[in-house]
Short mmCIF file of C-alpha atoms in Angstrom, two decimals:
data_model
loop_
_atom_site.label_atom_id
_atom_site.label_comp_id
_atom_site.label_asym_id
_atom_site.label_seq_id
_atom_site.Cartn_x
_atom_site.Cartn_y
_atom_site.Cartn_z
CA UNK L 1 -18.31 7.02 -71.92
CA UNK L 2 -16.30 3.74 -71.36
CA UNK L 3 -17.34 2.90 -68.26
CA UNK L 4 -14.25 3.51 -66.05
CA UNK L 5 -13.27 1.92 -61.75
CA UNK L 6 -15.51 4.57 -59.64
CA UNK L 7 -18.95 3.36 -62.76
CA UNK L 8 -18.73 -0.21 -61.35
CA UNK L 9 -18.01 0.73 -57.43
CA UNK L 10 -20.94 2.75 -57.75
CA UNK L 11 -22.44 -0.40 -59.90
CA UNK L 12 -21.38 -2.18 -57.15
CA UNK L 13 -22.90 -0.55 -53.97
CA UNK L 14 -26.04 0.39 -56.18
CA UNK L 15 -26.43 -4.31 -56.06
CA UNK L 16 -25.06 -3.94 -51.65
CA UNK L 17 -21.99 -5.81 -52.55
CA UNK L 18 -18.94 -4.95 -50.08
CA UNK L 19 -15.94 -2.45 -51.09
CA UNK L 20 -12.37 -4.18 -50.66
CA UNK L 21 -10.83 -0.99 -49.34
CA UNK L 22 -7.76 -2.37 -47.70
CA UNK L 23 -5.76 -5.58 -48.97
CA UNK L 24 -3.54 -7.89 -46.45
CA UNK L 25 -0.81 -5.60 -45.36
CA UNK L 26 2.55 -8.46 -45.79
CA UNK L 27 5.78 -8.35 -43.71
CA UNK L 28 8.79 -7.13 -44.66
CA UNK L 29 11.40 -8.61 -47.12
CA UNK L 30 13.78 -10.46 -44.84
CA UNK L 31 11.31 -11.67 -41.97
CA UNK L 32 12.12 -14.72 -39.96
CA UNK L 33 8.33 -15.21 -40.04
CA UNK L 34 7.51 -13.45 -44.21
CA UNK L 35 5.42 -17.08 -44.67
CA UNK L 36 3.79 -17.48 -42.05
CA UNK L 37 2.39 -13.82 -42.23
CA UNK L 38 1.72 -14.27 -45.78
CA UNK L 39 -0.02 -17.47 -45.52
CA UNK L 40 -2.85 -15.75 -42.04
CA UNK L 41 -3.39 -12.63 -44.19
CA UNK L 42 -3.57 -14.72 -47.49
CA UNK L 43 -6.41 -16.68 -45.49
CA UNK L 44 -7.67 -14.14 -43.01
CA UNK L 45 -8.72 -12.57 -46.76
CA UNK L 46 -10.08 -15.87 -48.26
CA UNK L 47 -12.30 -15.77 -45.62
CA UNK L 48 -13.78 -12.43 -46.16
CA UNK L 49 -14.75 -14.15 -49.30
CA UNK L 50 -16.31 -17.04 -47.90
CA UNK L 51 -18.95 -14.79 -45.44
CA UNK L 52 -19.40 -12.98 -48.51
CA UNK L 53 -20.48 -15.48 -50.95
CA UNK L 54 -24.04 -15.05 -52.06
CA UNK L 55 -24.02 -19.25 -52.12
CA UNK L 56 -24.24 -20.70 -48.19
CA UNK L 57 -20.89 -22.61 -47.59
CA UNK L 58 -21.32 -25.43 -45.45
CA UNK L 59 -18.37 -28.00 -43.40
CA UNK L 60 -20.26 -31.24 -42.02
CA UNK L 61 -18.68 -34.26 -40.45
CA UNK L 62 -19.14 -37.06 -42.22
CA UNK L 63 -18.66 -39.27 -40.03
CA UNK L 64 -21.61 -37.96 -37.58
CA UNK L 65 -23.08 -35.87 -40.52
CA UNK L 66 -23.30 -32.86 -37.89
CA UNK L 67 -23.12 -29.51 -40.07
CA UNK L 68 -19.39 -28.35 -38.46
CA UNK L 69 -19.60 -24.46 -40.36
CA UNK L 70 -21.36 -22.19 -42.24
CA UNK L 71 -21.33 -19.08 -43.15
CA UNK L 72 -23.74 -16.27 -43.03
CA UNK L 73 -25.89 -17.22 -46.47
CA UNK L 74 -27.13 -19.69 -44.67
CA UNK L 75 -29.84 -17.04 -42.76
CA UNK L 76 -30.47 -15.83 -46.48
CA UNK L 77 -31.31 -19.06 -47.26
CA UNK L 78 -32.75 -21.03 -44.48
CA UNK L 79 -33.44 -18.97 -42.54
CA UNK L 80 -31.16 -19.68 -39.58
CA UNK L 81 -28.58 -17.38 -37.71
CA UNK L 82 -25.07 -19.25 -38.26
CA UNK L 83 -25.03 -20.25 -35.12
CA UNK L 84 -28.10 -21.63 -35.07
CA UNK L 85 -27.03 -23.89 -37.73
CA UNK L 86 -24.44 -25.19 -36.46
CA UNK L 87 -24.51 -28.44 -34.81
CA UNK L 88 -27.60 -29.61 -36.40
CA UNK L 89 -27.30 -33.46 -38.48
CA UNK L 90 -28.41 -34.02 -41.82
CA UNK L 91 -31.56 -35.34 -40.44
CA UNK L 92 -33.16 -32.29 -39.29
CA UNK L 93 -31.78 -30.78 -42.05
CA UNK L 94 -33.32 -33.02 -45.03
CA UNK L 95 -35.95 -34.07 -45.52
CA UNK L 96 -36.68 -38.00 -44.70
CA UNK L 97 -36.74 -38.54 -49.32
CA UNK L 98 -33.03 -36.77 -49.64
CA UNK L 99 -31.55 -37.66 -46.37
CA UNK L 100 -31.96 -41.20 -47.78
CA UNK L 101 -30.50 -40.04 -51.50
CA UNK L 102 -27.79 -38.12 -49.73
CA UNK L 103 -26.27 -41.34 -47.17
CA UNK L 104 -27.08 -43.46 -50.55
CA UNK L 105 -24.98 -41.26 -52.98
CA UNK L 106 -22.26 -40.93 -50.12
CA UNK L 107 -22.27 -44.27 -49.55
CA UNK L 108 -21.75 -44.71 -53.29
CA UNK L 109 -19.10 -41.92 -53.45
CA UNK L 110 -16.90 -43.72 -50.01
CA UNK L 111 -16.98 -47.28 -51.95
CA UNK L 112 -15.68 -45.33 -54.92
CA UNK L 113 -12.59 -43.46 -53.18
CA UNK L 114 -9.40 -44.37 -53.86
CA UNK L 115 -10.48 -46.06 -57.46
CA UNK L 116 -8.82 -45.46 -60.33
CA UNK L 117 -9.94 -43.11 -62.32
CA UNK L 118 -12.57 -41.52 -59.71
CA UNK L 119 -11.76 -37.87 -58.64
CA UNK L 120 -10.19 -37.56 -55.43
CA UNK L 121 -12.16 -34.75 -54.16
CA UNK L 122 -15.20 -37.06 -54.16
CA UNK L 123 -16.57 -33.20 -56.20
CA UNK L 124 -20.41 -34.21 -56.80
CA UNK L 125 -23.68 -32.52 -57.52
CA UNK L 126 -27.07 -32.93 -56.54
CA UNK L 127 -30.61 -30.80 -55.82
CA UNK L 128 -31.66 -32.05 -51.26
CA UNK L 129 -35.48 -30.95 -50.15
CA UNK L 130 -34.43 -28.80 -47.06
CA UNK L 131 -35.70 -27.28 -44.35
CA UNK L 132 -36.92 -23.60 -43.88
CA UNK L 133 -36.29 -22.05 -39.78
CA UNK L 134 -40.33 -21.12 -41.15
CA UNK L 135 -41.18 -24.82 -41.56
CA UNK L 136 -41.49 -25.56 -45.14
CA UNK L 137 -39.69 -26.80 -47.32
CA UNK L 138 -37.07 -25.63 -50.53
CA UNK L 139 -34.55 -27.01 -52.91
CA UNK L 140 -31.42 -26.69 -53.23
CA UNK L 141 -28.21 -27.12 -55.27
CA UNK L 142 -25.68 -29.26 -52.87
CA UNK L 143 -21.91 -29.01 -54.56
CA UNK L 144 -19.99 -30.90 -52.48
CA UNK L 145 -16.38 -32.19 -52.24
CA UNK L 146 -14.50 -33.78 -49.55
CA UNK L 147 -11.49 -32.71 -47.06
CA UNK L 148 -8.86 -35.60 -46.15
CA UNK L 149 -7.17 -35.49 -42.29
CA UNK L 150 -4.34 -36.47 -42.17
CA UNK L 151 -3.97 -40.24 -43.10
CA UNK L 152 -5.57 -39.49 -46.80
CA UNK L 153 -9.37 -40.95 -45.55
CA UNK L 154 -12.38 -38.48 -46.10
CA UNK L 155 -13.81 -36.76 -43.25
CA UNK L 156 -15.83 -33.31 -44.16
CA UNK L 157 -17.82 -32.20 -46.86
CA UNK L 158 -17.15 -29.72 -47.11
CA UNK L 159 -19.85 -27.47 -49.87
CA UNK L 160 -22.33 -24.84 -51.81
CA UNK L 161 -25.72 -24.15 -51.48
CA UNK L 162 -28.26 -22.32 -53.47
CA UNK L 163 -32.54 -22.23 -53.47
CA UNK L 164 -33.35 -23.47 -56.85
CA UNK L 165 -37.17 -24.29 -55.92
CA UNK L 166 -38.07 -21.44 -58.48
CA UNK L 167 -36.62 -22.98 -61.52
CA UNK L 168 -37.84 -26.47 -60.69
CA UNK L 169 -41.66 -24.72 -60.28
CA UNK L 170 -40.71 -23.36 -63.69
CA UNK L 171 -39.41 -26.83 -64.66
CA UNK L 172 -42.12 -29.08 -63.51
CA UNK L 173 -44.52 -26.15 -65.61
CA UNK L 174 -42.96 -26.68 -68.66
CA UNK L 175 -42.87 -30.30 -68.67
CA UNK L 176 -47.45 -30.54 -67.53
CA UNK L 177 -47.62 -27.62 -70.53
CA UNK L 178 -46.28 -30.18 -73.45
CA UNK L 179 -47.99 -32.65 -72.32
#
């Protein structure tokens, strides 16, 4: 038989995917704050998506190289509770080689900012080695872009990370086997 909504809900529940059972309530038409209230409801629903994301989502201040936000996935990925992880500097999070690589890429991207043909969001994808709370290192794929301040200058980095250690190990084994 074809799958219906009930079948999908059951599969989602088995996979541990939270169910969204209520939609944000929108204000009545004609309300003076209709747009503000609708935007707040939308922001709240988007925040819920970020908090339940499988990838670690984070925001960091460029100048201080300090994490200002991370979602709950940091616990699964790196073993830290979000409150323990926020406020950490890049030099506490990344291995020395990855810190150097990240800083080099950031300098290059900032120097290119505003040039014709460059991505205005400074999007970049890279792999970095980071520290787990228990002391071991792991490789993460980082997709990052910047958020601009009111003057239009890059001020914050917004990123998403996922563990790619297993994939890197398999790739290394394949290269070794092919020699």
